[in-house]
Amino acid sequence: SNTTYETLALATGDLGNSWIAEDIPLNFGGAVSVHATHYGLGPVIWMGGGNGIILSNLPDANVPVSTTVTPAEGGDLFSKDGNVHLEFPAGLVTANTVITYTPTTLSQAPSTGRLSAWTIFDLSAEPIIRSLDDIIESGTCYTMTVDYKGWLVSEDAALGIYHWDGSDWVLEPTSQADRDLDRATACPNHFSYFALLGNNFYQYLPIILR
């Protein structure tokens, strides 16, 4: 090709098998510095431009996402930043169901009390023409994975995936924290507010007396 670019940024999420061109504004002024890392579902690039502009393709984690889960095939859902992954197996629902993941701020969600919250989100299902007990087949559950790599998380017995039962935050019975992979998993059989909660993280610095 004879096409020339003042600045062209390409990103790959599959070890170079495919590349995605990122939009660069015309006033960017050429790349002065580039930093790339992996975040959630794919690569994130920060670029410093000659005109003092800093660009990034970091996804907006505050955007709701939805998927249609079918009885025959189930479904799959990722949060925008890729840190929350929901896997719905075939046979989970009794009819086609739209499941929506909505990120929630601390001020919007029920108080977590003495526990610290690293992420809170709401899972809802539509159309709810029956009770949730009728939508989800008895004895089934779906897999919830919350990746907390890079977060300042206190990894102790309290760390896990909790749900709001209408009056209190309750640790999911199947919640497990994998400290090697920095992720928590659970297998809920209901929809509600969910959160990765745990004890406060304290870092004590030494006091030097002179």
Short mmCIF file of C-alpha atoms in Angstrom, two decimals:
data_model
loop_
_atom_site.label_atom_id
_atom_site.label_comp_id
_atom_site.label_asym_id
_atom_site.label_seq_id
_atom_site.Cartn_x
_atom_site.Cartn_y
_atom_site.Cartn_z
CA SER A 1 0.00 0.00 0.00
CA ASN A 2 1.15 3.55 -0.74
CA THR A 3 -0.90 5.00 2.14
CA THR A 4 1.16 6.82 4.76
CA TYR A 5 0.14 7.69 8.34
CA GLU A 6 1.55 10.32 10.64
CA THR A 7 0.47 8.09 13.58
CA LEU A 8 -1.02 4.60 13.41
CA ALA A 9 -1.78 2.52 16.52
CA LEU A 10 -2.59 -1.18 16.22
CA ALA A 11 -3.69 -3.43 19.11
CA THR A 12 -3.84 -7.22 19.30
CA GLY A 13 -5.66 -9.41 21.80
CA ASP A 14 -4.69 -12.79 20.34
CA LEU A 15 -0.88 -12.73 20.32
CA GLY A 16 -0.66 -11.04 16.93
CA ASN A 17 -3.06 -13.20 14.92
CA SER A 18 -5.26 -10.16 14.32
CA TRP A 19 -4.82 -6.42 14.80
CA ILE A 20 -7.28 -3.59 15.45
CA ALA A 21 -6.56 -0.03 14.33
CA GLU A 22 -7.27 2.53 17.05
CA ASP A 23 -8.66 5.97 16.13
CA ILE A 24 -6.06 8.74 16.35
CA PRO A 25 -7.18 12.41 16.22
CA LEU A 26 -5.58 14.54 13.50
CA ASN A 27 -4.17 17.02 16.05
CA PHE A 28 -2.32 14.29 17.97
CA GLY A 29 1.00 15.46 16.58
CA GLY A 30 2.76 12.11 16.40
CA ALA A 31 3.55 9.61 19.15
CA VAL A 32 6.17 10.68 21.67
CA SER A 33 5.78 7.70 24.03
CA VAL A 34 3.77 4.46 24.04
CA HIS A 35 2.90 2.14 26.93
CA ALA A 36 0.89 -1.07 26.58
CA THR A 37 -0.43 -3.59 29.07
CA HIS A 38 -3.15 -6.24 29.32
CA TYR A 39 -6.37 -5.34 31.11
CA GLY A 40 -9.54 -7.40 31.28
CA LEU A 41 -10.46 -8.61 27.81
CA GLY A 42 -7.57 -7.23 25.84
CA PRO A 43 -4.61 -4.91 25.36
CA VAL A 44 -4.70 -1.34 26.61
CA ILE A 45 -2.48 1.31 25.05
CA TRP A 46 -1.48 4.71 26.39
CA MET A 47 0.11 7.11 23.89
CA GLY A 48 1.64 10.50 24.56
CA GLY A 49 1.40 12.94 21.64
CA GLY A 50 3.53 15.82 20.49
CA ASN A 51 0.79 18.33 21.34
CA GLY A 52 0.46 17.21 24.98
CA ILE A 53 -2.43 14.83 24.22
CA ILE A 54 -2.61 11.45 25.99
CA LEU A 55 -4.75 8.77 24.37
CA SER A 56 -5.94 5.44 25.73
CA ASN A 57 -8.33 2.72 24.58
CA LEU A 58 -9.11 1.73 28.19
CA PRO A 59 -12.73 0.48 28.22
CA ASP A 60 -15.40 2.22 30.29
CA ALA A 61 -16.15 -0.19 33.13
CA ASN A 62 -19.34 1.68 34.10
CA VAL A 63 -21.37 0.64 31.04
CA PRO A 64 -24.13 -1.99 31.47
CA VAL A 65 -23.94 -5.05 29.21
CA SER A 66 -26.61 -7.62 28.33
CA THR A 67 -26.87 -11.01 26.71
CA THR A 68 -29.67 -13.39 25.79
CA VAL A 69 -29.42 -16.76 27.53
CA THR A 70 -31.29 -19.65 25.92
CA PRO A 71 -32.34 -22.98 27.42
CA ALA A 72 -30.56 -24.92 24.66
CA GLU A 73 -27.24 -23.05 24.49
CA GLY A 74 -26.93 -20.97 27.65
CA GLY A 75 -24.81 -17.85 27.24
CA ASP A 76 -21.75 -15.87 28.19
CA LEU A 77 -21.33 -12.33 29.53
CA PHE A 78 -18.30 -10.14 30.29
CA SER A 79 -18.24 -6.76 31.99
CA LYS A 80 -16.83 -4.01 29.75
CA ASP A 81 -13.45 -4.13 31.48
CA GLY A 82 -13.41 -7.94 31.44
CA ASN A 83 -12.96 -8.27 35.20
CA VAL A 84 -16.33 -9.97 35.71
CA HIS A 85 -17.19 -13.07 33.67
CA LEU A 86 -20.55 -14.83 33.81
CA GLU A 87 -21.03 -18.26 32.25
CA PHE A 88 -24.60 -19.51 31.88
CA PRO A 89 -24.78 -23.23 31.03
CA ALA A 90 -27.35 -24.84 28.79
CA GLY A 91 -30.41 -25.87 30.77
CA LEU A 92 -30.07 -23.04 33.31
CA VAL A 93 -33.14 -21.07 32.19
CA THR A 94 -36.55 -22.34 31.20
CA ALA A 95 -37.07 -19.73 28.44
CA ASN A 96 -35.03 -17.16 26.49
CA THR A 97 -33.91 -14.65 29.12
CA VAL A 98 -32.08 -11.33 28.74
CA ILE A 99 -29.59 -10.98 31.59
CA THR A 100 -28.11 -7.54 32.24
CA TYR A 101 -24.96 -6.72 34.19
CA THR A 102 -25.06 -3.18 35.63
CA PRO A 103 -22.01 -1.74 37.47
CA THR A 104 -23.04 0.01 40.67
CA THR A 105 -21.33 2.66 42.77
CA LEU A 106 -20.99 2.42 46.54
CA SER A 107 -23.50 5.25 46.97
CA GLN A 108 -26.11 3.42 44.84
CA ALA A 109 -25.74 0.01 46.47
CA PRO A 110 -26.71 -1.12 49.98
CA SER A 111 -24.06 -0.31 52.58
CA THR A 112 -21.39 -2.97 53.00
CA GLY A 113 -20.81 -1.99 56.63
CA ARG A 114 -17.44 -3.06 58.01
CA LEU A 115 -16.49 -4.84 54.76
CA SER A 116 -14.64 -3.15 51.92
CA ALA A 117 -16.10 -3.40 48.42
CA TRP A 118 -13.85 -3.66 45.36
CA THR A 119 -16.66 -4.06 42.87
CA ILE A 120 -20.45 -4.06 43.13
CA PHE A 121 -22.88 -4.89 40.35
CA ASP A 122 -26.52 -5.75 39.78
CA LEU A 123 -27.70 -8.76 37.77
CA SER A 124 -31.24 -8.64 36.46
CA ALA A 125 -33.30 -10.89 34.18
CA GLU A 126 -36.07 -10.02 31.71
CA PRO A 127 -38.79 -10.69 30.93
CA ILE A 128 -39.74 -11.73 34.45
CA ILE A 129 -43.18 -13.13 33.72
CA ARG A 130 -42.84 -15.61 36.57
CA SER A 131 -40.83 -15.74 39.74
CA LEU A 132 -37.06 -16.21 39.47
CA ASP A 133 -37.53 -19.71 40.85
CA ASP A 134 -39.46 -20.52 37.66
CA ILE A 135 -36.89 -18.88 35.35
CA ILE A 136 -33.91 -20.83 36.73
CA GLU A 137 -34.18 -24.62 36.64
CA SER A 138 -34.09 -26.23 40.07
CA GLY A 139 -30.66 -27.57 41.02
CA THR A 140 -28.74 -25.49 38.44
CA CYS A 141 -26.38 -22.53 38.82
CA TYR A 142 -24.15 -20.32 36.71
CA THR A 143 -20.45 -19.51 37.13
CA MET A 144 -19.37 -16.05 38.27
CA THR A 145 -15.69 -15.07 38.12
CA VAL A 146 -14.32 -11.77 39.46
CA ASP A 147 -10.71 -11.00 38.55
CA TYR A 148 -9.03 -8.72 41.10
CA LYS A 149 -5.49 -8.71 39.73
CA GLY A 150 -3.92 -5.31 40.28
CA TRP A 151 -6.40 -4.34 43.00
CA LEU A 152 -5.27 -3.73 46.57
CA VAL A 153 -7.23 -6.63 48.05
CA SER A 154 -6.83 -8.12 51.53
CA GLU A 155 -6.67 -11.88 50.90
CA ASP A 156 -8.09 -13.38 54.07
CA ALA A 157 -11.01 -15.58 55.09
CA ALA A 158 -13.56 -12.78 54.56
CA LEU A 159 -12.67 -12.23 50.89
CA GLY A 160 -15.31 -13.55 48.52
CA ILE A 161 -18.36 -12.96 46.37
CA TYR A 162 -21.36 -11.76 48.37
CA HIS A 163 -24.99 -11.14 47.42
CA TRP A 164 -27.58 -8.79 48.90
CA ASP A 165 -30.47 -10.78 50.39
CA GLY A 166 -32.68 -7.74 50.97
CA SER A 167 -31.36 -6.91 54.41
CA ASP A 168 -27.71 -7.94 54.53
CA TRP A 169 -24.69 -8.92 52.45
CA VAL A 170 -24.32 -12.71 52.52
CA LEU A 171 -21.27 -14.68 51.39
CA GLU A 172 -22.19 -16.99 48.51
CA PRO A 173 -21.93 -20.59 49.84
CA THR A 174 -19.86 -21.61 46.79
CA SER A 175 -17.54 -18.57 46.87
CA GLN A 176 -13.83 -19.35 46.61
CA ALA A 177 -10.82 -17.06 46.27
CA ASP A 178 -7.85 -18.25 44.20
CA ARG A 179 -4.88 -16.34 45.60
CA ASP A 180 -2.54 -17.62 42.89
CA LEU A 181 -4.72 -16.34 40.03
CA ASP A 182 -6.10 -13.31 41.93
CA ARG A 183 -9.71 -14.16 41.23
CA ALA A 184 -12.85 -15.16 43.11
CA THR A 185 -15.49 -17.56 41.81
CA ALA A 186 -18.98 -18.62 42.84
CA CYS A 187 -21.92 -20.57 41.42
CA PRO A 188 -25.12 -18.61 42.24
CA ASN A 189 -28.64 -19.78 41.39
CA HIS A 190 -30.29 -16.37 41.63
CA PHE A 191 -30.00 -12.73 40.45
CA SER A 192 -29.43 -9.77 42.77
CA TYR A 193 -26.75 -7.31 43.81
CA PHE A 194 -23.35 -8.99 43.95
CA ALA A 195 -20.05 -7.67 45.24
CA LEU A 196 -16.46 -8.68 45.87
CA LEU A 197 -16.12 -7.90 49.57
CA GLY A 198 -13.51 -8.43 52.24
CA ASN A 199 -11.79 -6.91 55.23
CA ASN A 200 -10.11 -3.53 54.96
CA PHE A 201 -6.53 -3.59 53.76
CA TYR A 202 -4.15 -1.89 56.13
CA GLN A 203 -0.49 -1.30 55.48
CA TYR A 204 1.53 -0.33 58.52
CA LEU A 205 4.70 1.68 57.98
CA PRO A 206 7.54 1.48 60.49
CA ILE A 207 7.97 4.37 62.89
CA ILE A 208 11.55 5.51 63.31
CA LEU A 209 12.32 7.30 66.54
CA ARG A 210 15.32 9.59 66.70
#
